[in-house]
Coordinates of C-alpha atoms in Angstrom, one line a residue:
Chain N
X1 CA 37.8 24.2 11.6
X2 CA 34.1 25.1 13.2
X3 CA 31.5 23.0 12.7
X4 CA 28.1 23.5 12.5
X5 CA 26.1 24.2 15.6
X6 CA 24.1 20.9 15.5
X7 CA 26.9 18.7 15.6
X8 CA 28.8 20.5 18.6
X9 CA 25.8 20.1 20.4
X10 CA 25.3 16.3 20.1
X11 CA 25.2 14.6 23.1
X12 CA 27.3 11.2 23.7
X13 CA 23.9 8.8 22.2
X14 CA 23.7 10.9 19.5
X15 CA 27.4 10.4 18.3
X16 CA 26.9 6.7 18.6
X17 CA 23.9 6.9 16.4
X18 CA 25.4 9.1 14.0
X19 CA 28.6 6.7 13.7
X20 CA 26.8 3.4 14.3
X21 CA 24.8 4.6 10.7
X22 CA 28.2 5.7 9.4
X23 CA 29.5 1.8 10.2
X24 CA 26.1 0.1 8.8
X25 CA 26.5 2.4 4.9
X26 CA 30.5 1.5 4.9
X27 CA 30.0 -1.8 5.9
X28 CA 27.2 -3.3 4.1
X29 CA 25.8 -0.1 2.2
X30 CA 22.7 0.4 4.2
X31 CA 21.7 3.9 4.3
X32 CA 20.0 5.3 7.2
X33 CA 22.1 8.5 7.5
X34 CA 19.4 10.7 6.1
X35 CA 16.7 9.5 8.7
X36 CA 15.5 12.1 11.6
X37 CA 18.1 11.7 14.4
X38 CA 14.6 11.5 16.7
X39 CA 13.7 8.5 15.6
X40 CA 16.7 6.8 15.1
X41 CA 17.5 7.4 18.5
X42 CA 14.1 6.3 19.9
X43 CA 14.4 2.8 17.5
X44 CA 17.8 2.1 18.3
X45 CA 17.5 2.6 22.0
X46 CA 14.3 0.3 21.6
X47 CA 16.3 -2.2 20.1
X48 CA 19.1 -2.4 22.3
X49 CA 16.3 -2.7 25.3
X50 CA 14.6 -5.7 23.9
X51 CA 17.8 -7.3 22.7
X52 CA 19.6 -6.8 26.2
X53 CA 22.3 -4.6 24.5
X54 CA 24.1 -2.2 27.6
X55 CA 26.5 -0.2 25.0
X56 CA 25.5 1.1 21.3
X57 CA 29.4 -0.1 20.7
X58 CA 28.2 -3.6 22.0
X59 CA 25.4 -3.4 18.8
X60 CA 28.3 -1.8 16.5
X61 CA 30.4 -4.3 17.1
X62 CA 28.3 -7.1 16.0
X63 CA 26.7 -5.6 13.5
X64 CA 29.5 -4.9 11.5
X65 CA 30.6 -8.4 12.1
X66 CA 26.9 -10.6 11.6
X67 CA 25.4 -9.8 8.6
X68 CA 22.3 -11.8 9.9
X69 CA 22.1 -9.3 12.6
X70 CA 22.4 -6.4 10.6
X71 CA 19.3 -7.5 8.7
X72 CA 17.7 -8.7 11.8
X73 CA 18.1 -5.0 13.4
X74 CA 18.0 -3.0 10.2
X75 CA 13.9 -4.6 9.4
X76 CA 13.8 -3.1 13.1
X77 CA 14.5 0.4 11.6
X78 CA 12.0 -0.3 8.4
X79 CA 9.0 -1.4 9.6
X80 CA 5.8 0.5 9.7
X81 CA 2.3 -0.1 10.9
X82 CA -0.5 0.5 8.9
X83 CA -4.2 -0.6 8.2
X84 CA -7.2 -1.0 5.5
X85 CA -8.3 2.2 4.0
X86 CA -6.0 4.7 7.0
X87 CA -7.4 7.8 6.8
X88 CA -10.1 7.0 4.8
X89 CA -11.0 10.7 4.4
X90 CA -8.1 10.5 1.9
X91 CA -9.8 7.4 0.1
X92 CA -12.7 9.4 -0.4
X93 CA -11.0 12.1 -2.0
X94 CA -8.9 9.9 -4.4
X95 CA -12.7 8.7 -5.5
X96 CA -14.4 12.0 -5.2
X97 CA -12.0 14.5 -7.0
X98 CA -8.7 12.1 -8.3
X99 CA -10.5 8.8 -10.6
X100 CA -12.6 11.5 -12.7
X101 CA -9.4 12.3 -13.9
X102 CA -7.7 9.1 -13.9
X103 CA -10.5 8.4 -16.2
X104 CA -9.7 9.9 -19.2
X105 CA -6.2 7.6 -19.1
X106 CA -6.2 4.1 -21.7
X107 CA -3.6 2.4 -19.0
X108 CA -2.9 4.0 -15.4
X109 CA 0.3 3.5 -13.8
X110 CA 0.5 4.1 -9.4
X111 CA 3.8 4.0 -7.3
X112 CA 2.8 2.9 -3.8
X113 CA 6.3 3.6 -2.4
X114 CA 6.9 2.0 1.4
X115 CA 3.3 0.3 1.3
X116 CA 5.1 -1.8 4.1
X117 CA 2.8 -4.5 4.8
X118 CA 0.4 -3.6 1.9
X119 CA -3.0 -3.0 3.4
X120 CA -3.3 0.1 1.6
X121 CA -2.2 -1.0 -1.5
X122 CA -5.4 -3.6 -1.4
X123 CA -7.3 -0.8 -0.6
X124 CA -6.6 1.2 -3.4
X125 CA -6.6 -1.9 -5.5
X126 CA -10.6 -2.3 -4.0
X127 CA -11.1 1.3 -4.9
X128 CA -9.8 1.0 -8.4
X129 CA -11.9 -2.2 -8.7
X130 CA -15.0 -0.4 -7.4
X131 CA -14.7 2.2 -9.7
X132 CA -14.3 0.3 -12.9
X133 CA -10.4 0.9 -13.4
X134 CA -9.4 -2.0 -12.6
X135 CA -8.7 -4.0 -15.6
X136 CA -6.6 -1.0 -17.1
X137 CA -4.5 0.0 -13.4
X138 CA -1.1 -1.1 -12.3
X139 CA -0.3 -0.8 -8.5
X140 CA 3.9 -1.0 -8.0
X141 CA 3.7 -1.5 -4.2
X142 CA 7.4 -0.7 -3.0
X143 CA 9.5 -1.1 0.3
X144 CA 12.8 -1.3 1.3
X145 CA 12.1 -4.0 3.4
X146 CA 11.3 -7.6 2.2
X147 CA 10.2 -9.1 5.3
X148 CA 7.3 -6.8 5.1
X149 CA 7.1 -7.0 1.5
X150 CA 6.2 -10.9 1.8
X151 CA 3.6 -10.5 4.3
X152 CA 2.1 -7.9 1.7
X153 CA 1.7 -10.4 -1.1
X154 CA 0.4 -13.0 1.2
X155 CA -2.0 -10.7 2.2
X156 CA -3.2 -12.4 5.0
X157 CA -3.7 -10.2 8.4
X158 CA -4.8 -10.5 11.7
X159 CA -8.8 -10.6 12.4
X160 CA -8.9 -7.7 15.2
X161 CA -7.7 -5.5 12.4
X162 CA -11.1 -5.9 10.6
X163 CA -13.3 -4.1 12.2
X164 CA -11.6 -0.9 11.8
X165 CA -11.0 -2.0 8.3
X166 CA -14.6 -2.1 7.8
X167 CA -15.5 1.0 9.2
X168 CA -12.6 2.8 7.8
X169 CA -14.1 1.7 4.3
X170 CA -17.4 2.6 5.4
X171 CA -16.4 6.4 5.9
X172 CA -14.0 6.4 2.6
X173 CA -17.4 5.6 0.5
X174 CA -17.3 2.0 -0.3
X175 CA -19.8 1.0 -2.9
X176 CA -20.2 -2.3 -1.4
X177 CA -19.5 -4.4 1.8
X178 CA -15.9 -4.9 2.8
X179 CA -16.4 -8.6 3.5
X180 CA -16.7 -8.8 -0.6
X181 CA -13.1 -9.1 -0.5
X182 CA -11.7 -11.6 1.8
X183 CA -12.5 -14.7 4.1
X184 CA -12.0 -14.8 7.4
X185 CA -10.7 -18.1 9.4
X186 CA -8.6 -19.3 12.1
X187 CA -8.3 -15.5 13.8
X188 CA -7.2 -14.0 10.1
X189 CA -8.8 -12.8 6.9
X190 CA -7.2 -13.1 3.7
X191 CA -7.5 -10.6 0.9
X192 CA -9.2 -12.1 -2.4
X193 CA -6.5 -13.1 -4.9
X194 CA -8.3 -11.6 -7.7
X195 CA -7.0 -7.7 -6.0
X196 CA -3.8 -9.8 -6.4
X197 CA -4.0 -9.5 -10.2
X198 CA -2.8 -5.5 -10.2
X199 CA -0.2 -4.9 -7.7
X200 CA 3.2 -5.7 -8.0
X201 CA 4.9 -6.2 -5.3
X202 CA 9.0 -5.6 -5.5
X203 CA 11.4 -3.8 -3.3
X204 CA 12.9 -0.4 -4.0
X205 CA 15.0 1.8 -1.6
X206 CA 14.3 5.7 -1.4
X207 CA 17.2 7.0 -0.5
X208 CA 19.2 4.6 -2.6
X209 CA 17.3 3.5 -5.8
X210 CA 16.1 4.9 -8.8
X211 CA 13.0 6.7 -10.6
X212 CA 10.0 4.5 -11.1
X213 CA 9.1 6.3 -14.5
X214 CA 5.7 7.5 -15.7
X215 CA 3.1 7.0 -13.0
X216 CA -0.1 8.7 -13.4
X217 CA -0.1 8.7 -9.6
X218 CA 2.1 8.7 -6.2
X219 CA 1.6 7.6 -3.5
X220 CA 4.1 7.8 -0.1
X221 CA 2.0 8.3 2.9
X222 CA 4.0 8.3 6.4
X223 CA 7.2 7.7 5.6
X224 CA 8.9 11.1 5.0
X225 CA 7.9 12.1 8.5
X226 CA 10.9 9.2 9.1
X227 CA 13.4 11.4 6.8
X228 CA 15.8 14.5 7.5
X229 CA 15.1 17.4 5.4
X230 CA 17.4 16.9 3.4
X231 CA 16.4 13.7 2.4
X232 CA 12.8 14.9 2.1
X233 CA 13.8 17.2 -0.9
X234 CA 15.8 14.3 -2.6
X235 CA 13.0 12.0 -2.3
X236 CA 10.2 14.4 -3.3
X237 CA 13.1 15.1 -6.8
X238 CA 12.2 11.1 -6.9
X239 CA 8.5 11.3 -7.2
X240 CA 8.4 14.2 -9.3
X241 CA 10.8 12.7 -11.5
X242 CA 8.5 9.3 -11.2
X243 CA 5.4 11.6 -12.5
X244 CA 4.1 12.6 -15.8
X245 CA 3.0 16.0 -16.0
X246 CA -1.1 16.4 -14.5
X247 CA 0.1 13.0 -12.1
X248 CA -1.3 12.8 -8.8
X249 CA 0.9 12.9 -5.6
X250 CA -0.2 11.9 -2.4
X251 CA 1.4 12.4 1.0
X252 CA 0.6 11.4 4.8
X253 CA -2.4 13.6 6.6
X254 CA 0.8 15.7 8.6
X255 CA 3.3 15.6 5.7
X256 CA 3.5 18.4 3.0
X257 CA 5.6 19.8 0.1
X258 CA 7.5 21.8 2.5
X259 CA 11.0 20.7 0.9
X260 CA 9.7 20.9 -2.7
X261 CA 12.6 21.9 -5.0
X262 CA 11.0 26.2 -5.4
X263 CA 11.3 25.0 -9.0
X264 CA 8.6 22.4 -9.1
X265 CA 4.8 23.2 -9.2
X266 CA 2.1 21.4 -7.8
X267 CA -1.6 22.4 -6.8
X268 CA -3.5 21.2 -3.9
X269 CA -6.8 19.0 -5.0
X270 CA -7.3 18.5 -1.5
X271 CA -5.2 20.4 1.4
X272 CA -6.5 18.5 4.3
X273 CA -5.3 15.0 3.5
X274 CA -2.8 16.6 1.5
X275 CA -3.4 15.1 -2.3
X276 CA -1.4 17.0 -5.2
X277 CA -1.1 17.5 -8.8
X278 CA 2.1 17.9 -10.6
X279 CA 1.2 21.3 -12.5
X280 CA 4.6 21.9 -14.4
Chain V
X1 CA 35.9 31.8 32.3
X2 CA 32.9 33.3 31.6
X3 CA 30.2 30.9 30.6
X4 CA 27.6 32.2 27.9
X5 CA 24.4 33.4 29.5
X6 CA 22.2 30.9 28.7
X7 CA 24.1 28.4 29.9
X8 CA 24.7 29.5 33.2
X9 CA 22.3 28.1 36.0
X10 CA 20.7 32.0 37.0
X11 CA 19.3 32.9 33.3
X12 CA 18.5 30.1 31.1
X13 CA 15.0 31.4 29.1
X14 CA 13.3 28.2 28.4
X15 CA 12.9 27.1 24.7
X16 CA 10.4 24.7 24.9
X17 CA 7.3 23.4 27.2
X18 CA 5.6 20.4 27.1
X19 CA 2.8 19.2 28.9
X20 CA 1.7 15.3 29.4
X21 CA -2.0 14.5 30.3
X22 CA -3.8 11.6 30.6
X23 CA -7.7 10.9 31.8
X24 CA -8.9 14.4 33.4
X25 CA -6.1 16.1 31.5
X26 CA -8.3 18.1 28.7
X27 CA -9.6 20.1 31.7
X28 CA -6.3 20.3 33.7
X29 CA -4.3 22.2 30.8
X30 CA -7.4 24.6 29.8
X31 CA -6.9 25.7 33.5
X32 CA -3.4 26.0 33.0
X33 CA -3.6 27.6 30.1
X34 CA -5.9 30.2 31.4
X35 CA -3.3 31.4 34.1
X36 CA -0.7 32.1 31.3
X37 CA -0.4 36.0 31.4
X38 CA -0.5 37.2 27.6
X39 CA 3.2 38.3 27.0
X40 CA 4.2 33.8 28.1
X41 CA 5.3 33.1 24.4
X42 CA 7.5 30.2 25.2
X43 CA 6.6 27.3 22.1
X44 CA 4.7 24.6 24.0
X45 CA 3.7 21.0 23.3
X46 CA 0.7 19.1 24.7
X47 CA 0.7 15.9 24.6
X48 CA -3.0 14.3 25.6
X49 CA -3.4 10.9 25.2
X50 CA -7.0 10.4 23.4
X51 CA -8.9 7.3 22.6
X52 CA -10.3 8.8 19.3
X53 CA -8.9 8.1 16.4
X54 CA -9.8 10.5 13.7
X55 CA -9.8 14.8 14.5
X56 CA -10.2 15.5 18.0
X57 CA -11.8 18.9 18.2
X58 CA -9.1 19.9 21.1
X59 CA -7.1 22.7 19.1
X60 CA -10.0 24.1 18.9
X61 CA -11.0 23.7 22.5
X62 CA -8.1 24.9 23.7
X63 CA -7.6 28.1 21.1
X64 CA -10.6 29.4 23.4
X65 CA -8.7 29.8 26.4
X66 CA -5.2 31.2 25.1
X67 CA -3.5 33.6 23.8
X68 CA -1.0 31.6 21.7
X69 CA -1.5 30.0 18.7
X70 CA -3.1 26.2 18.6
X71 CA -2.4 23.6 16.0
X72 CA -1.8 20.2 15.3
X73 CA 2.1 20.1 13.9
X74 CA 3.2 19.3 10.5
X75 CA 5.8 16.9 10.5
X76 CA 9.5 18.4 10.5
X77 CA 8.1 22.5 11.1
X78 CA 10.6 24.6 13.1
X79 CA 9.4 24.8 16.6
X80 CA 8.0 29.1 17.0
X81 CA 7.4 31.3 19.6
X82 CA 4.1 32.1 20.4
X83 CA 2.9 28.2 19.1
X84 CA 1.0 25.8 21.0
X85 CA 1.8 22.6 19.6
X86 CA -1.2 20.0 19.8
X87 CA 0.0 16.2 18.9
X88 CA -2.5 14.9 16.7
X89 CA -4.3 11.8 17.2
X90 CA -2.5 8.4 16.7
X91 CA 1.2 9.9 15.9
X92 CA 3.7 10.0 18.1
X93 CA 5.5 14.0 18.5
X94 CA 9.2 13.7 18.7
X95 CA 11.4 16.8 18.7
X96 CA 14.4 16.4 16.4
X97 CA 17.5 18.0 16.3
X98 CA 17.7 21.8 14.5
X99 CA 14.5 21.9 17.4
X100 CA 12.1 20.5 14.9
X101 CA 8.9 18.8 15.0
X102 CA 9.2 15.1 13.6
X103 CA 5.8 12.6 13.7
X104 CA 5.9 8.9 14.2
X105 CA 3.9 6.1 14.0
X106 CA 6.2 3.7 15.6
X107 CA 4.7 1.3 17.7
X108 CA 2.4 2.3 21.0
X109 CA 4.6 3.5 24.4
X110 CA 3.3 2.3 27.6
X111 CA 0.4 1.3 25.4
X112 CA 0.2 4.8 24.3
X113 CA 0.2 6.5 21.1
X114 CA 0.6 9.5 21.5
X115 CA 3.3 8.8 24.2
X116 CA 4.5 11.2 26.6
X117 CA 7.3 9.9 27.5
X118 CA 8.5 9.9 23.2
X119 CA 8.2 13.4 23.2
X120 CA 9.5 14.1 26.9
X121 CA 12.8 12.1 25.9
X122 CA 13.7 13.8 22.6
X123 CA 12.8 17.1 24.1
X124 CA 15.5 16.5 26.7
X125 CA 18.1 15.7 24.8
X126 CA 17.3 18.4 22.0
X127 CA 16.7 21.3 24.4
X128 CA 18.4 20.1 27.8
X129 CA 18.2 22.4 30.1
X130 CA 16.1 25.3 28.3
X131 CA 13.1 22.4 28.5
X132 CA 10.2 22.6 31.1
X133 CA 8.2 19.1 31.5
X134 CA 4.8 19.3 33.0
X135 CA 3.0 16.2 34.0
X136 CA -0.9 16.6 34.7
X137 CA -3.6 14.4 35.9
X138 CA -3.3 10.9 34.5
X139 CA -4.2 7.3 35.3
X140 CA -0.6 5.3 34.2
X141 CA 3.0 6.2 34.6
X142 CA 3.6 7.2 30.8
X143 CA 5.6 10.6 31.1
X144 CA 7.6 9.2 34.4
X145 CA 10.9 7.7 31.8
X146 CA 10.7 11.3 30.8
X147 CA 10.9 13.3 33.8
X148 CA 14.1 11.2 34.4
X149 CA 15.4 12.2 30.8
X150 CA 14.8 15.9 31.4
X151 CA 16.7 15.7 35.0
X152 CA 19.2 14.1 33.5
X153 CA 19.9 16.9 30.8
X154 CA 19.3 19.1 33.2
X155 CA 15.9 20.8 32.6
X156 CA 12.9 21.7 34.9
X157 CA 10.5 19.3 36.1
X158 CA 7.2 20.2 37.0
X159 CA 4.6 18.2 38.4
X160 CA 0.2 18.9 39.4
X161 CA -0.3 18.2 42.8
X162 CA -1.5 14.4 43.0
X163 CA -4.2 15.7 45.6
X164 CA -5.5 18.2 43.4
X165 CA -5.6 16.0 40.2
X166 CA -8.5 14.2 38.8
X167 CA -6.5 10.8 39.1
X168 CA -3.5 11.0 40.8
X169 CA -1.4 7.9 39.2
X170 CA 0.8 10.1 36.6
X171 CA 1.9 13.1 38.9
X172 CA 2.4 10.0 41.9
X173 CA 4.2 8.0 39.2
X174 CA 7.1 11.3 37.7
X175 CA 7.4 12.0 41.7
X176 CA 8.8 8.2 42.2
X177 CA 10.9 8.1 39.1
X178 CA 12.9 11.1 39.8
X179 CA 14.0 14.2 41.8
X180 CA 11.0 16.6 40.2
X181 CA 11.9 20.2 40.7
X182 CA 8.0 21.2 42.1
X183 CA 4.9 20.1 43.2
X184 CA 2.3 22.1 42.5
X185 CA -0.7 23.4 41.4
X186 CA -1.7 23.9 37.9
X187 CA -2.3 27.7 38.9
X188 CA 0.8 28.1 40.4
X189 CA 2.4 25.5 38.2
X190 CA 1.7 28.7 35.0
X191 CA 2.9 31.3 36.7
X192 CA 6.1 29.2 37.5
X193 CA 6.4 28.8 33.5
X194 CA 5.6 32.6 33.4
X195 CA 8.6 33.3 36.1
X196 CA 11.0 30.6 34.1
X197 CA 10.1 31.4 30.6
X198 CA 12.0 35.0 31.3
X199 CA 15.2 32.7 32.5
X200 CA 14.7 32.8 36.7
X201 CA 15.7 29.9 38.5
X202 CA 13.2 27.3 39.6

């Protein structure tokens, strides 16, 4: 039998990438087989550097044996940086052109899905709050990593992150000072609880897990660049599945609807930082 | 037996380019791109390390002095002829298997983001040896892992002349890391990519 002309040209790393993520799924049901062989290749060779691995079959080995290191290398895989108001260019649009709209809604429902360490979630919770939707929004802030999930609802982060947080909010059109909502001490700031009071924090796996029903809006920004194409169309079937009809759908600056199902509709509100509206 | 063409070490058209550049590197690859006869239409990828954060302005720079076409990627588009490939600001550019363009924002490289050397190491192992690695003027060793990757997968390393770059610590630094096919100007480094592009030897 031929196979297909990617996998006869896989070199030795690559085959013990592709079956070291075969062994995690059979073994303890993680799924990381629909993740760009790029990066998998550049996280795994990172972690077998700092972890003084020689041999990928060294890692396999254990990790099929030590469940504690299979969690300990598989938050290695998951985590994601981010920071206040990213792209605030995209902040500004959600204000300018998308809460209009959310207006005209009693209750508003928004999937953050992989907020990782949930600095945007906070910021969209600020937003909402500056634009007077804050009593009647819900923020579901998912990943499919906890670690990173408790740090979000401590939401407490390192001071050098604040100045960019500040001007980031500057440029996305904050109505009011950043400072307005946290306290700084002992070389951190801490979010104000009361942006607490609409986000829920809870973990939900993409590739695994199931539709978040009925949001009025979206939002994944940076972690389909982290998926196969394959898996891109199956999570994009998620979030179109997750939104009612007029929803909002919002993707990272250099991701796009390229593996949209043909069947499904959406129309640009704003190209350049890539904000959507379900239109079917 | 007969090996198929492109494999064989006389012909092997070259796939993909890419181009690291550090301090002094904006000006480095206009130069090189300006020596690119018209019919070069070999994808490329330029990797620049910036300090600024938001939209750089350099696709457009650079669109004034070539032929090809500039753009910042979109994460997972099909690597095209005729492209010039401009990592954006902050993201890493890997290239992915079904020769792909995948973004990252994994964690800085060398203290770099974009790093050279993340895009010089997928490219290696994607393309092997139909990839040409340039490394331009630069003032840290980012891009040297890479050069090592590409020899290693047998592809073409080319580096700018340390005593003809505005800060010779990248070219030095690829030089000491591994056997690098040339030395050279940037001038004579694009008409090597011209004579390589068509599948001569090095």
């Amino acid at each position: 039998m031929s196979k297909p002309e990617s996998e006869q040209n896989m070199d030795e790393f690559e085959v013990e990438v592709e079956c070291l993520m075969d062994a995690l799924f059979l073994r303890w049901g993680y799924d990381f087989r629909g993740y760009s062989r790029a990066s998998l290749r550049r996280r795994v060779d990172r972690y077998l550097a700092d972890n003084h691995y020689q041999r990928v079959a060294d890692l396999q080995h254990e990790l099929i044996r030590d469940k504690k290191r299979c969690i300990h290398f598989v938050r290695g895989l998951t985590v994601n940086v981010t920071e206040m108001f990213r792209d605030p260019e995209f902040y500004r649009v959600i204000r300018e052109q998308v809460v209009p709209e959310l207006k005209s809604h009693p209750f508003l429902k928004i999937w953050h899905a992989g907020c990782s360490t949930g600095e945007e979630a906070y910021s969209m919770s600020i937003l909402l709050q500056e634009e007077g939707l804050g009593e009647r929004a819900v923020i579901y802030a998912t990943d499919v990593n906890s670690q990173v999930l408790d740090q979000a609802s401590k939401g407490v982060y390192p001071e050098r992150m604040l100045a960019m947080a500040r001007d980031n909010y500057r440029i996305s059109g904050g109505r009011g000072s950043l400072d307005d909502y946290l306290s700084v001490g002992y070389e951190r700031f801490l979010i104000d609880p009361i942006l607490k009071k609409n986000i829920v924090f809870t973990q939900h796996d993409l590739v695994t897990d199931q539709v978040f029903g009925e949001m009025q809006m979206v939002i994944c920004r940076n972690v389909l660049i982290y998926f196969r194409r394959e898996l891109q169309t199956k999570v994009l079937t998620l979030f179109h599945d997750s939104l009612d009809l007029g929803g909002f759908l919002a993707l990272g600056i250099k991701e796009s609807l390229r593996n949209l199902p043909k069947q499904f509709r959406y129309k640009a509100v704003d190209e350049a930082t890539r904000v959507f509206q379900r239109v079917d | 037996m007969k090996q198929p063409e492109s494999f064989s070490g006389s012909t092997r058209p070259l796939g993909l380019v890419v181009i690291g550049a550090s301090s002094g590197g904006l000006e480095a690859i206009i130069r090189l791109l300006k020596h690119l006869p018209t019919q070069f239409d070999v994808p490329t990828a330029v990797v620049l390390h910036q300090r600024a954060n938001r939209a750089s302005g350099i696709p457009e720079m650079l669109a004034k002095y070539t032929h090809l076409k500039v753009q910042e990627p979109e994460d997972k588009e099909i690597i095209t002829k005729g492209h010039l490939y401009v990592v954006p600001p902050n993201y890493h550019l890997l290239i992915d298997s079904g020769e792909l363009l995948s973004l990252s924002l994994d964690a800085p490289l060398n203290y770099c983001r974009p790093a050279i050397d993340m895009t010089f190491l997928s490219a290696a192992e994607v393309f092997r040896q139909r990839l040409a690695g340039c490394v331009l003027t630069g003032a840290n060793d980012d891009g040297a892992r890479g050069c090592v990757a590409i020899k290693r997968h047998g592809g073409v390393v080319l580096v700018q002349d340390p005593q003809q770059a505005a800060v010779d610590i990248m070219p030095r630094a690829a030089i000491a890391a591994t056997m690098v096919d040339e030395v050279l100007t940037v001038e004579v480094m694009a008409r090597k990519l011209t004579t390589l592009a068509v599948g001569a030897d090095p």
